[in-house]
Short mmCIF file of C-alpha atoms in Angstrom, two decimals:
data_model
loop_
_atom_site.label_atom_id
_atom_site.label_comp_id
_atom_site.label_asym_id
_atom_site.label_seq_id
_atom_site.Cartn_x
_atom_site.Cartn_y
_atom_site.Cartn_z
CA MET A 74 -49.99 10.13 -206.75
CA LEU A 75 -52.28 12.83 -208.07
CA ARG A 76 -49.52 15.42 -207.79
CA LYS A 77 -47.05 13.12 -209.58
CA LEU A 78 -49.57 12.60 -212.40
CA TYR A 79 -50.30 16.35 -212.58
CA SER A 80 -46.57 17.16 -212.73
CA ALA A 81 -45.92 14.47 -215.38
CA LEU A 82 -48.54 16.01 -217.59
CA TRP A 83 -46.66 19.27 -217.70
CA TYR A 84 -43.69 17.53 -219.37
CA PHE A 85 -45.93 16.51 -222.21
CA ALA A 86 -47.82 19.85 -222.31
CA ALA A 87 -44.93 22.14 -223.32
CA PRO A 88 -45.36 21.65 -227.16
CA LEU A 89 -49.09 22.29 -226.79
CA ILE A 90 -48.52 25.44 -224.71
CA ARG A 91 -46.05 26.72 -227.36
CA ARG A 92 -48.65 26.07 -230.07
CA TYR A 93 -51.31 27.89 -228.02
CA LEU A 94 -49.06 30.92 -227.50
CA ARG A 95 -48.24 31.11 -231.21
CA ARG A 96 -51.96 31.04 -231.97
CA ARG A 97 -52.63 33.82 -229.49
CA ALA A 98 -49.76 35.77 -231.03
CA GLU A 99 -51.61 35.89 -234.37
CA GLN A 100 -53.83 38.53 -232.86
CA ALA A 101 -51.62 39.70 -229.95
CA PRO A 102 -47.93 39.51 -231.04
CA ALA A 103 -46.74 40.26 -227.52
CA TYR A 104 -47.40 36.63 -226.58
CA LEU A 105 -44.17 35.73 -228.40
CA GLU A 106 -42.09 38.10 -226.33
CA HIS A 107 -40.08 37.02 -223.24
CA TRP A 108 -40.70 33.46 -224.32
CA ASN A 109 -38.07 31.80 -222.12
CA GLU A 110 -39.47 33.22 -218.91
CA ARG A 111 -42.56 31.07 -219.28
CA PHE A 112 -40.59 27.90 -219.65
CA GLY A 113 -38.08 28.14 -216.82
CA GLY A 114 -35.36 29.93 -218.73
CA ALA A 115 -32.66 31.70 -216.70
CA TYR A 116 -33.55 35.31 -215.94
CA PRO A 117 -30.80 37.96 -216.24
CA ASP A 118 -29.85 39.69 -212.95
CA PRO A 119 -32.81 38.36 -210.93
CA VAL A 120 -33.80 40.54 -207.94
CA GLN A 121 -33.57 38.64 -204.65
CA ASP A 122 -35.05 38.87 -201.13
CA ALA A 123 -37.99 40.73 -202.63
CA ILE A 124 -41.63 41.22 -201.88
CA TRP A 125 -43.01 39.04 -204.63
CA VAL A 126 -46.58 39.63 -205.87
CA HIS A 127 -48.15 37.48 -208.56
CA ALA A 128 -51.04 39.13 -210.40
CA VAL A 129 -52.12 37.16 -213.38
CA SER A 130 -53.46 40.00 -215.59
CA VAL A 131 -54.57 43.63 -215.60
CA GLY A 132 -57.38 43.49 -213.06
CA GLU A 133 -55.30 41.64 -210.46
CA THR A 134 -52.36 43.97 -211.09
CA ARG A 135 -54.50 47.05 -210.39
CA ALA A 136 -55.92 45.39 -207.27
CA ALA A 137 -52.33 44.88 -206.07
CA VAL A 138 -51.41 48.58 -206.19
CA PRO A 139 -52.77 49.63 -202.74
CA LEU A 140 -51.70 46.34 -201.12
CA VAL A 141 -48.14 46.73 -202.47
CA ALA A 142 -48.05 50.27 -201.05
CA GLU A 143 -49.03 48.93 -197.63
CA LEU A 144 -46.57 46.04 -197.75
CA ARG A 145 -43.70 48.38 -198.71
CA ARG A 146 -44.50 50.59 -195.73
CA ARG A 147 -44.02 47.50 -193.50
CA PHE A 148 -40.99 46.13 -195.38
CA PRO A 149 -39.27 49.30 -196.70
CA ASP A 150 -35.89 47.62 -197.35
CA ALA A 151 -37.29 44.92 -199.65
CA PRO A 152 -37.20 45.28 -203.46
CA LEU A 153 -40.28 44.41 -205.47
CA LEU A 154 -40.83 41.49 -207.85
CA LEU A 155 -44.05 41.36 -209.92
CA THR A 156 -45.04 38.31 -211.97
CA GLN A 157 -47.87 37.96 -214.46
CA MET A 158 -49.25 35.44 -216.97
CA THR A 159 -50.50 37.84 -219.77
CA PRO A 160 -48.81 40.54 -221.89
CA THR A 161 -51.44 43.08 -220.83
CA GLY A 162 -50.79 42.28 -217.16
CA ARG A 163 -47.06 42.65 -217.66
CA THR A 164 -47.53 46.02 -219.39
CA ALA A 165 -49.81 47.21 -216.59
CA ALA A 166 -47.23 46.15 -213.99
CA GLN A 167 -44.38 47.95 -215.73
CA SER A 168 -46.53 51.10 -215.88
CA LEU A 169 -47.82 50.95 -212.27
CA PHE A 170 -44.60 49.74 -210.55
CA ALA A 171 -41.79 51.66 -212.22
CA ASP A 172 -39.09 50.35 -209.77
CA ALA A 173 -40.19 46.72 -209.78
CA GLN A 174 -38.66 43.80 -211.65
CA CYS A 175 -41.51 42.46 -213.81
CA ARG A 176 -41.49 39.04 -215.51
CA TYR A 177 -43.71 36.13 -216.42
CA LEU A 178 -44.20 33.40 -213.84
CA PRO A 179 -43.15 30.11 -215.37
CA TYR A 180 -45.80 27.45 -216.06
CA ASP A 181 -46.33 24.96 -213.29
CA ARG A 182 -43.73 22.33 -214.14
CA PRO A 183 -41.75 21.44 -211.00
CA ASP A 184 -38.29 22.18 -212.42
CA TRP A 185 -39.39 25.50 -213.87
CA ILE A 186 -40.90 26.61 -210.61
CA ARG A 187 -37.86 25.47 -208.64
CA ARG A 188 -35.52 27.46 -210.83
CA PHE A 189 -37.72 30.58 -210.49
CA LEU A 190 -37.72 30.34 -206.76
CA ARG A 191 -33.99 29.65 -206.43
CA GLU A 192 -33.11 32.49 -208.81
CA HIS A 193 -35.12 35.05 -206.91
CA ARG A 194 -35.32 33.62 -203.35
CA PRO A 195 -38.27 35.93 -202.47
CA ARG A 196 -38.67 37.08 -198.88
CA PHE A 197 -42.28 36.11 -199.20
CA GLY A 198 -44.91 35.83 -201.95
CA VAL A 199 -48.49 37.05 -202.38
CA LEU A 200 -50.86 35.46 -204.91
CA MET A 201 -53.69 37.84 -205.89
CA GLU A 202 -57.20 36.45 -205.88
CA THR A 203 -57.39 32.79 -207.03
CA GLU A 204 -54.20 32.10 -208.99
CA LEU A 205 -53.52 28.63 -207.53
CA TRP A 206 -50.97 26.26 -208.99
CA PRO A 207 -50.11 23.05 -207.12
CA ASN A 208 -46.36 22.90 -207.85
CA LEU A 209 -45.96 26.58 -207.15
CA LEU A 210 -47.52 26.17 -203.73
CA TYR A 211 -45.57 22.98 -202.91
CA GLY A 212 -42.40 24.53 -204.33
CA CYS A 213 -42.68 27.57 -202.06
CA ARG A 214 -43.03 25.29 -199.03
CA GLU A 215 -40.05 23.20 -200.14
CA GLU A 216 -37.89 26.32 -200.71
CA ASN A 217 -39.05 27.90 -197.47
CA VAL A 218 -40.79 30.87 -199.16
CA PRO A 219 -43.87 31.99 -197.14
CA LEU A 220 -46.76 32.24 -199.56
CA PHE A 221 -50.06 34.06 -198.99
CA LEU A 222 -53.31 34.20 -200.93
CA ALA A 223 -54.57 37.75 -200.81
CA ASN A 224 -57.82 39.39 -201.95
CA ALA A 225 -58.99 35.83 -202.31
CA ARG A 226 -62.33 35.17 -203.91
CA LEU A 227 -64.00 31.88 -204.87
CA SER A 228 -67.27 31.96 -206.76
CA PRO A 229 -69.79 29.15 -206.32
CA GLN A 230 -68.99 27.99 -209.83
CA SER A 231 -65.24 27.85 -209.13
CA PHE A 232 -65.88 26.16 -205.77
CA ASP A 233 -67.85 23.41 -207.52
CA SER A 234 -65.01 22.91 -210.00
CA TYR A 235 -62.31 22.75 -207.31
CA ARG A 236 -64.40 20.38 -205.20
CA LYS A 237 -64.33 17.86 -208.00
CA VAL A 238 -60.53 17.64 -207.70
CA ALA A 239 -60.43 18.14 -203.90
CA ARG A 240 -57.86 15.36 -203.53
CA LEU A 241 -55.41 17.59 -205.38
CA VAL A 242 -56.69 21.02 -204.18
CA THR A 243 -56.96 20.40 -200.41
CA PRO A 244 -53.34 19.42 -199.84
CA MET A 245 -52.25 22.25 -202.17
CA LEU A 246 -54.15 24.87 -200.20
CA GLY A 247 -52.59 23.50 -196.98
CA GLN A 248 -49.19 24.76 -198.22
CA LEU A 249 -50.28 28.40 -197.75
CA SER A 250 -48.84 30.48 -194.99
CA GLY A 251 -52.04 32.54 -194.90
CA CYS A 252 -55.27 33.20 -196.74
CA PHE A 253 -57.03 36.56 -196.76
CA ALA A 254 -60.53 36.55 -198.27
CA GLN A 255 -62.72 39.26 -199.70
CA THR A 256 -65.99 38.14 -198.03
CA GLU A 257 -67.32 35.72 -195.44
CA ALA A 258 -68.74 33.58 -198.25
CA ASP A 259 -65.34 33.38 -200.00
CA ALA A 260 -63.69 32.46 -196.69
CA ALA A 261 -66.18 29.70 -196.00
CA ARG A 262 -65.72 28.16 -199.42
CA LEU A 263 -61.92 28.35 -199.18
CA ALA A 264 -61.96 26.84 -195.69
CA GLU A 265 -64.08 23.99 -196.89
CA LEU A 266 -61.56 23.27 -199.60
CA GLY A 267 -58.65 23.26 -197.11
CA ALA A 268 -57.28 26.80 -196.88
CA PRO A 269 -55.72 27.41 -193.47
CA ALA A 270 -58.00 29.64 -191.31
CA PRO A 271 -59.02 32.18 -193.95
CA LEU A 272 -59.25 35.72 -192.58
CA VAL A 273 -61.83 38.14 -194.09
CA CYS A 274 -59.97 41.32 -194.94
CA GLY A 275 -62.21 42.79 -197.67
CA ASN A 276 -61.51 43.74 -201.28
CA THR A 277 -58.35 45.74 -202.00
CA LYS A 278 -60.02 47.14 -205.14
CA TYR A 279 -61.95 49.51 -202.89
CA ASP A 280 -58.63 51.10 -201.81
CA VAL A 281 -57.91 52.28 -205.34
CA GLU A 282 -56.58 55.79 -205.81
CA ILE A 283 -57.27 57.71 -209.01
CA PRO A 284 -53.88 58.31 -210.74
CA PRO A 285 -53.20 62.01 -211.39
CA ALA A 286 -52.30 61.12 -214.92
CA ALA A 287 -55.84 59.79 -215.42
CA GLU A 288 -57.30 63.21 -214.48
CA THR A 289 -55.06 64.81 -217.13
CA ALA A 290 -55.97 62.24 -219.80
CA ALA A 291 -59.69 62.56 -218.97
CA ALA A 292 -59.48 66.32 -219.48
CA ALA A 293 -57.86 65.73 -222.81
CA PHE A 294 -60.56 63.28 -223.75
CA ARG A 295 -63.25 65.78 -222.84
CA SER A 296 -61.53 68.41 -225.02
CA LEU A 297 -61.79 65.97 -227.95
CA ILE A 298 -65.41 65.07 -227.16
CA GLY A 299 -66.85 68.45 -226.35
CA ASP A 300 -69.92 68.87 -224.14
CA ARG A 301 -71.93 65.88 -225.35
CA PRO A 302 -73.13 63.33 -222.80
CA VAL A 303 -71.00 60.17 -222.74
CA LEU A 304 -71.75 56.53 -222.00
CA VAL A 305 -68.61 54.35 -221.69
CA ALA A 306 -69.12 50.65 -222.26
CA ALA A 307 -66.01 49.34 -220.61
CA SER A 308 -64.14 45.99 -220.73
CA THR A 309 -66.51 44.33 -223.14
CA ARG A 310 -65.87 40.63 -223.52
CA THR A 311 -66.61 37.67 -225.77
CA HIS A 312 -67.92 34.29 -224.64
CA GLY A 313 -68.14 31.48 -227.13
CA ASP A 314 -69.89 32.92 -230.17
CA GLU A 315 -71.28 35.90 -228.21
CA ASP A 316 -69.62 39.28 -228.63
CA GLU A 317 -70.70 41.76 -226.04
CA ALA A 318 -69.55 44.80 -227.95
CA ALA A 319 -71.58 43.68 -231.00
CA LYS A 320 -74.64 43.19 -228.83
CA ILE A 321 -74.33 46.73 -227.42
CA LEU A 322 -73.75 48.25 -230.87
CA ALA A 323 -76.73 46.44 -232.33
CA ALA A 324 -78.96 47.73 -229.51
CA TRP A 325 -77.48 51.27 -229.68
CA ARG A 326 -79.03 51.74 -233.12
CA ALA A 327 -82.30 52.43 -231.31
CA TYR A 328 -80.80 55.35 -229.40
CA ARG A 329 -82.03 58.78 -230.63
CA GLY A 330 -80.09 61.27 -228.45
CA ASP A 331 -76.80 63.03 -229.01
CA ALA A 332 -74.71 61.00 -226.50
CA LEU A 333 -71.39 59.52 -227.54
CA LEU A 334 -70.93 55.76 -227.02
CA VAL A 335 -67.30 55.06 -225.96
CA LEU A 336 -66.65 51.37 -226.49
CA VAL A 337 -63.56 49.87 -224.78
CA PRO A 338 -63.00 46.14 -225.42
CA ARG A 339 -61.25 44.26 -222.66
CA HIS A 340 -58.61 42.77 -224.89
CA PRO A 341 -56.51 44.58 -227.55
CA GLU A 342 -57.16 41.90 -230.12
CA ARG A 343 -60.85 42.96 -230.07
CA PHE A 344 -60.21 46.64 -230.90
CA GLN A 345 -60.38 46.18 -234.66
CA ALA A 346 -63.42 43.85 -234.42
CA ALA A 347 -65.33 46.54 -232.43
CA PHE A 348 -64.44 49.16 -234.99
CA ASP A 349 -65.52 46.94 -237.89
CA SER A 350 -68.79 46.01 -236.13
CA ALA A 351 -69.65 49.69 -235.61
CA GLN A 352 -68.92 50.49 -239.27
CA ALA A 353 -70.94 47.51 -240.50
CA LEU A 354 -73.92 48.71 -238.53
CA GLY A 355 -73.73 52.14 -240.15
CA PHE A 356 -72.38 54.17 -237.28
CA LYS A 357 -70.04 57.09 -237.75
CA VAL A 358 -67.09 55.76 -235.76
CA GLN A 359 -63.61 57.04 -234.74
CA ARG A 360 -60.71 55.53 -232.80
CA ARG A 361 -59.00 56.85 -229.68
CA SER A 362 -55.63 56.02 -231.27
CA ASP A 363 -56.26 58.59 -234.02
CA GLY A 364 -55.92 61.40 -231.50
CA GLN A 365 -58.31 63.59 -233.50
CA PRO A 366 -61.20 65.75 -232.21
CA LEU A 367 -64.48 63.91 -232.58
CA ALA A 368 -66.64 65.06 -235.40
CA ALA A 369 -70.09 66.37 -234.36
CA ASP A 370 -71.75 63.38 -236.08
CA THR A 371 -69.51 60.70 -234.62
CA GLN A 372 -71.67 58.24 -232.73
CA VAL A 373 -69.15 55.65 -231.49
CA TRP A 374 -65.58 56.16 -230.22
CA ILE A 375 -63.46 52.98 -229.92
CA GLY A 376 -61.17 53.14 -226.85
CA ASP A 377 -58.30 51.27 -228.46
CA SER A 378 -55.69 52.08 -225.83
CA MET A 379 -54.26 50.35 -222.82
CA GLY A 380 -53.86 51.68 -219.28
CA GLU A 381 -56.43 54.51 -219.72
CA MET A 382 -59.53 52.95 -218.17
CA PHE A 383 -59.69 55.47 -215.31
CA ALA A 384 -59.49 58.28 -217.91
CA TYR A 385 -62.43 56.87 -219.83
CA TYR A 386 -64.53 56.63 -216.67
CA LEU A 387 -63.63 60.11 -215.53
CA ALA A 388 -64.56 61.55 -218.97
CA ALA A 389 -67.92 59.75 -218.98
CA ASP A 390 -71.27 60.64 -217.47
CA LEU A 391 -72.42 57.03 -217.12
CA ALA A 392 -70.49 53.70 -217.13
CA PHE A 393 -71.53 50.24 -218.26
CA VAL A 394 -69.22 47.50 -217.00
CA GLY A 395 -68.73 44.65 -219.42
CA GLY A 396 -68.33 40.94 -219.00
CA SER A 397 -71.88 41.03 -217.66
CA LEU A 398 -74.09 40.78 -220.76
CA VAL A 399 -72.16 37.64 -221.69
CA ASP A 400 -71.57 34.94 -219.10
CA THR A 401 -68.08 35.90 -217.93
CA GLY A 402 -68.97 37.14 -214.43
CA CYS A 403 -68.56 40.93 -214.87
CA GLN A 404 -65.42 43.05 -214.80
CA ASN A 405 -64.40 45.48 -212.02
CA ILE A 406 -67.37 47.69 -211.11
CA ILE A 407 -65.45 49.33 -208.26
CA GLU A 408 -63.24 51.52 -210.49
CA PRO A 409 -66.09 53.50 -212.08
CA LEU A 410 -67.80 53.78 -208.66
CA ALA A 411 -64.59 55.17 -207.24
CA CYS A 412 -64.58 57.70 -210.09
CA GLY A 413 -67.98 58.81 -208.85
CA LYS A 414 -69.87 57.50 -211.90
CA PRO A 415 -73.23 55.76 -211.93
CA VAL A 416 -72.75 52.18 -212.97
CA LEU A 417 -74.82 49.81 -215.07
CA PHE A 418 -74.11 46.12 -215.45
CA GLY A 419 -75.80 43.02 -216.84
CA PRO A 420 -77.01 39.74 -215.29
CA SER A 421 -73.67 37.88 -215.11
CA THR A 422 -71.92 39.11 -211.96
CA TYR A 423 -70.37 36.08 -210.18
CA HIS A 424 -66.84 37.53 -210.19
CA PHE A 425 -68.06 40.71 -208.47
CA GLN A 426 -71.21 39.43 -206.82
CA ALA A 427 -70.70 41.07 -203.46
CA ALA A 428 -69.74 44.41 -204.95
CA CYS A 429 -72.67 44.32 -207.42
CA GLU A 430 -75.18 43.40 -204.75
CA GLY A 431 -73.87 46.05 -202.38
CA ALA A 432 -73.89 48.75 -205.05
CA LEU A 433 -77.45 47.95 -205.99
CA ALA A 434 -78.56 48.06 -202.37
CA ALA A 435 -76.78 51.36 -201.87
CA GLY A 436 -78.46 52.96 -204.90
CA ALA A 437 -75.07 53.41 -206.59
CA ALA A 438 -75.70 51.11 -209.56
CA LEU A 439 -78.49 49.68 -211.74
CA GLN A 440 -78.75 46.26 -213.37
CA VAL A 441 -80.04 45.52 -216.84
CA GLN A 442 -80.91 42.17 -218.40
CA SER A 443 -80.10 42.87 -222.07
CA ALA A 444 -78.34 45.25 -224.39
CA ASP A 445 -81.73 46.65 -225.41
CA GLU A 446 -82.48 47.43 -221.79
CA LEU A 447 -79.07 49.01 -221.42
CA THR A 448 -79.74 51.34 -224.36
CA ALA A 449 -83.16 52.37 -223.05
CA LEU A 450 -81.97 52.99 -219.49
CA ALA A 451 -78.81 54.81 -220.46
CA GLY A 452 -80.79 57.04 -222.80
CA GLU A 453 -83.24 57.80 -220.01
CA LEU A 454 -80.53 58.65 -217.50
CA LEU A 455 -78.47 60.73 -219.87
CA ALA A 456 -81.60 62.76 -220.71
CA LYS A 457 -82.11 63.54 -216.99
CA PRO A 458 -78.77 64.66 -215.45
CA PRO A 459 -80.17 65.09 -211.88
CA ARG A 460 -81.09 61.42 -211.72
CA TYR A 461 -77.60 60.17 -212.60
CA ALA A 462 -76.05 62.85 -210.37
CA ASP A 463 -77.83 61.31 -207.41
CA LEU A 464 -76.49 57.91 -208.38
CA ALA A 465 -72.95 59.37 -208.59
CA VAL A 466 -73.13 60.64 -204.99
CA GLN A 467 -74.15 57.21 -203.78
CA ALA A 468 -71.33 55.65 -205.76
CA GLN A 469 -68.57 57.52 -203.95
CA ASP A 470 -70.22 56.98 -200.57
CA PHE A 471 -70.48 53.27 -201.26
CA VAL A 472 -66.79 52.87 -202.12
CA GLY A 473 -65.76 54.88 -199.05
CA ARG A 474 -67.51 52.47 -196.73
CA TYR A 475 -65.38 49.53 -197.83
CA ARG A 476 -61.90 50.95 -197.86
CA GLY A 477 -59.17 49.51 -195.69
CA ALA A 478 -58.67 45.93 -196.99
CA SER A 479 -55.10 46.59 -198.14
CA ALA A 480 -53.89 47.78 -194.76
CA LYS A 481 -55.62 44.90 -192.99
CA THR A 482 -54.10 42.36 -195.35
CA ALA A 483 -50.62 43.80 -195.04
CA ASP A 484 -50.88 43.75 -191.22
CA ALA A 485 -51.88 40.11 -191.35
CA VAL A 486 -48.96 39.24 -193.65
CA ALA A 487 -46.53 41.09 -191.37
CA GLN A 488 -47.89 39.39 -188.29
CA ALA A 489 -47.59 35.95 -189.88
CA LEU A 490 -44.08 36.62 -190.96
CA SER A 491 -43.09 37.98 -187.59
CA ARG A 492 -43.94 34.61 -186.13
CA ARG A 493 -41.40 32.99 -188.43
CA GLN A 494 -37.83 32.93 -187.35
CA GLY A 495 -35.66 35.69 -188.81
CA VAL A 496 -38.43 37.63 -190.62
CA GLN A 497 -39.41 40.92 -189.04
CA ALA A 498 -41.60 43.75 -190.38
CA ALA A 499 -40.72 47.36 -189.87
#
């Protein structure tokens, strides 16, 4: 009955979803593109018998890169289908997987999901992290599409939310063909909710490889910046009325050195707001999109570009990872660590709790409690290069210790499929 009620609500939700997308498009026009894909419209020339990976947005798409490489080694004859839910995720997928078919996953109305699955008839599907939709999971079981949850994580907050609707969630999780968790704690929470025998494989984000193009772009950034020290404040977020970028900028007024603050908002619609905030506070500010050398008195550089996060990290001396000074659980701290950069982050870390705790214990990162503390600590570190150089060494060592999750996950997928009739890995 709960599933029937849930499914019925989707029939009434379509007008509200369209209104929501139009509202999002006021700041991010890409939300109006490929409209029909979201609502079960027919897809032209759909790829079939593919490795299908669903990665909701940019972070999950990047985490999928090493896993996809491992899956393709085991299933070399299968094409690749990537689905997303956000325009930035779709753009990232098209950039990272040039030979894949990329499209939006339809919303979770039963007939839309059924059409998607029958159009593409995937060989198997992999959901990255915690993108769980009841009709998608039931639909895959009904259409005989093996579906796996990979790089799975479940924070205590999310666990409490799911537990409140356990009568819907537990049967849904039972439809999975396999569940591969990041940590023992994630596996325990998923098992309690009903996931079938979760296997701890680790976090595929540790398997990240620095793209050669990022090295080239970082060198170009450095030629624009010169030899000044650089703090990059990456993936800054908003939460309610709180604007993390504005908090950092307000605190940065107390800084008295010559370092450049590179501010990179998480979402493109915040680029202009960050620029306006910097100007309103009296900073000399420039934009990455201008492509101009930075003036000697420029204090803030707005990273208003997509797909260049590795380049910003590589060009920096020190990285602050956003989403942590506002209560959004922190963004990916592993990428700057993999670039060999000392990492700072704030108190909100529940999305990357294991990585944050491990990096702190390894001496690869430092935690701050406020934007003022960030400014003070960053200023201290940038004034003493040997100290942050020691942190950088620990950063790369820390990442190296946790590599291998992608291969372990791909092996587990291949083994599960080999037990099913007619599906064999290479």
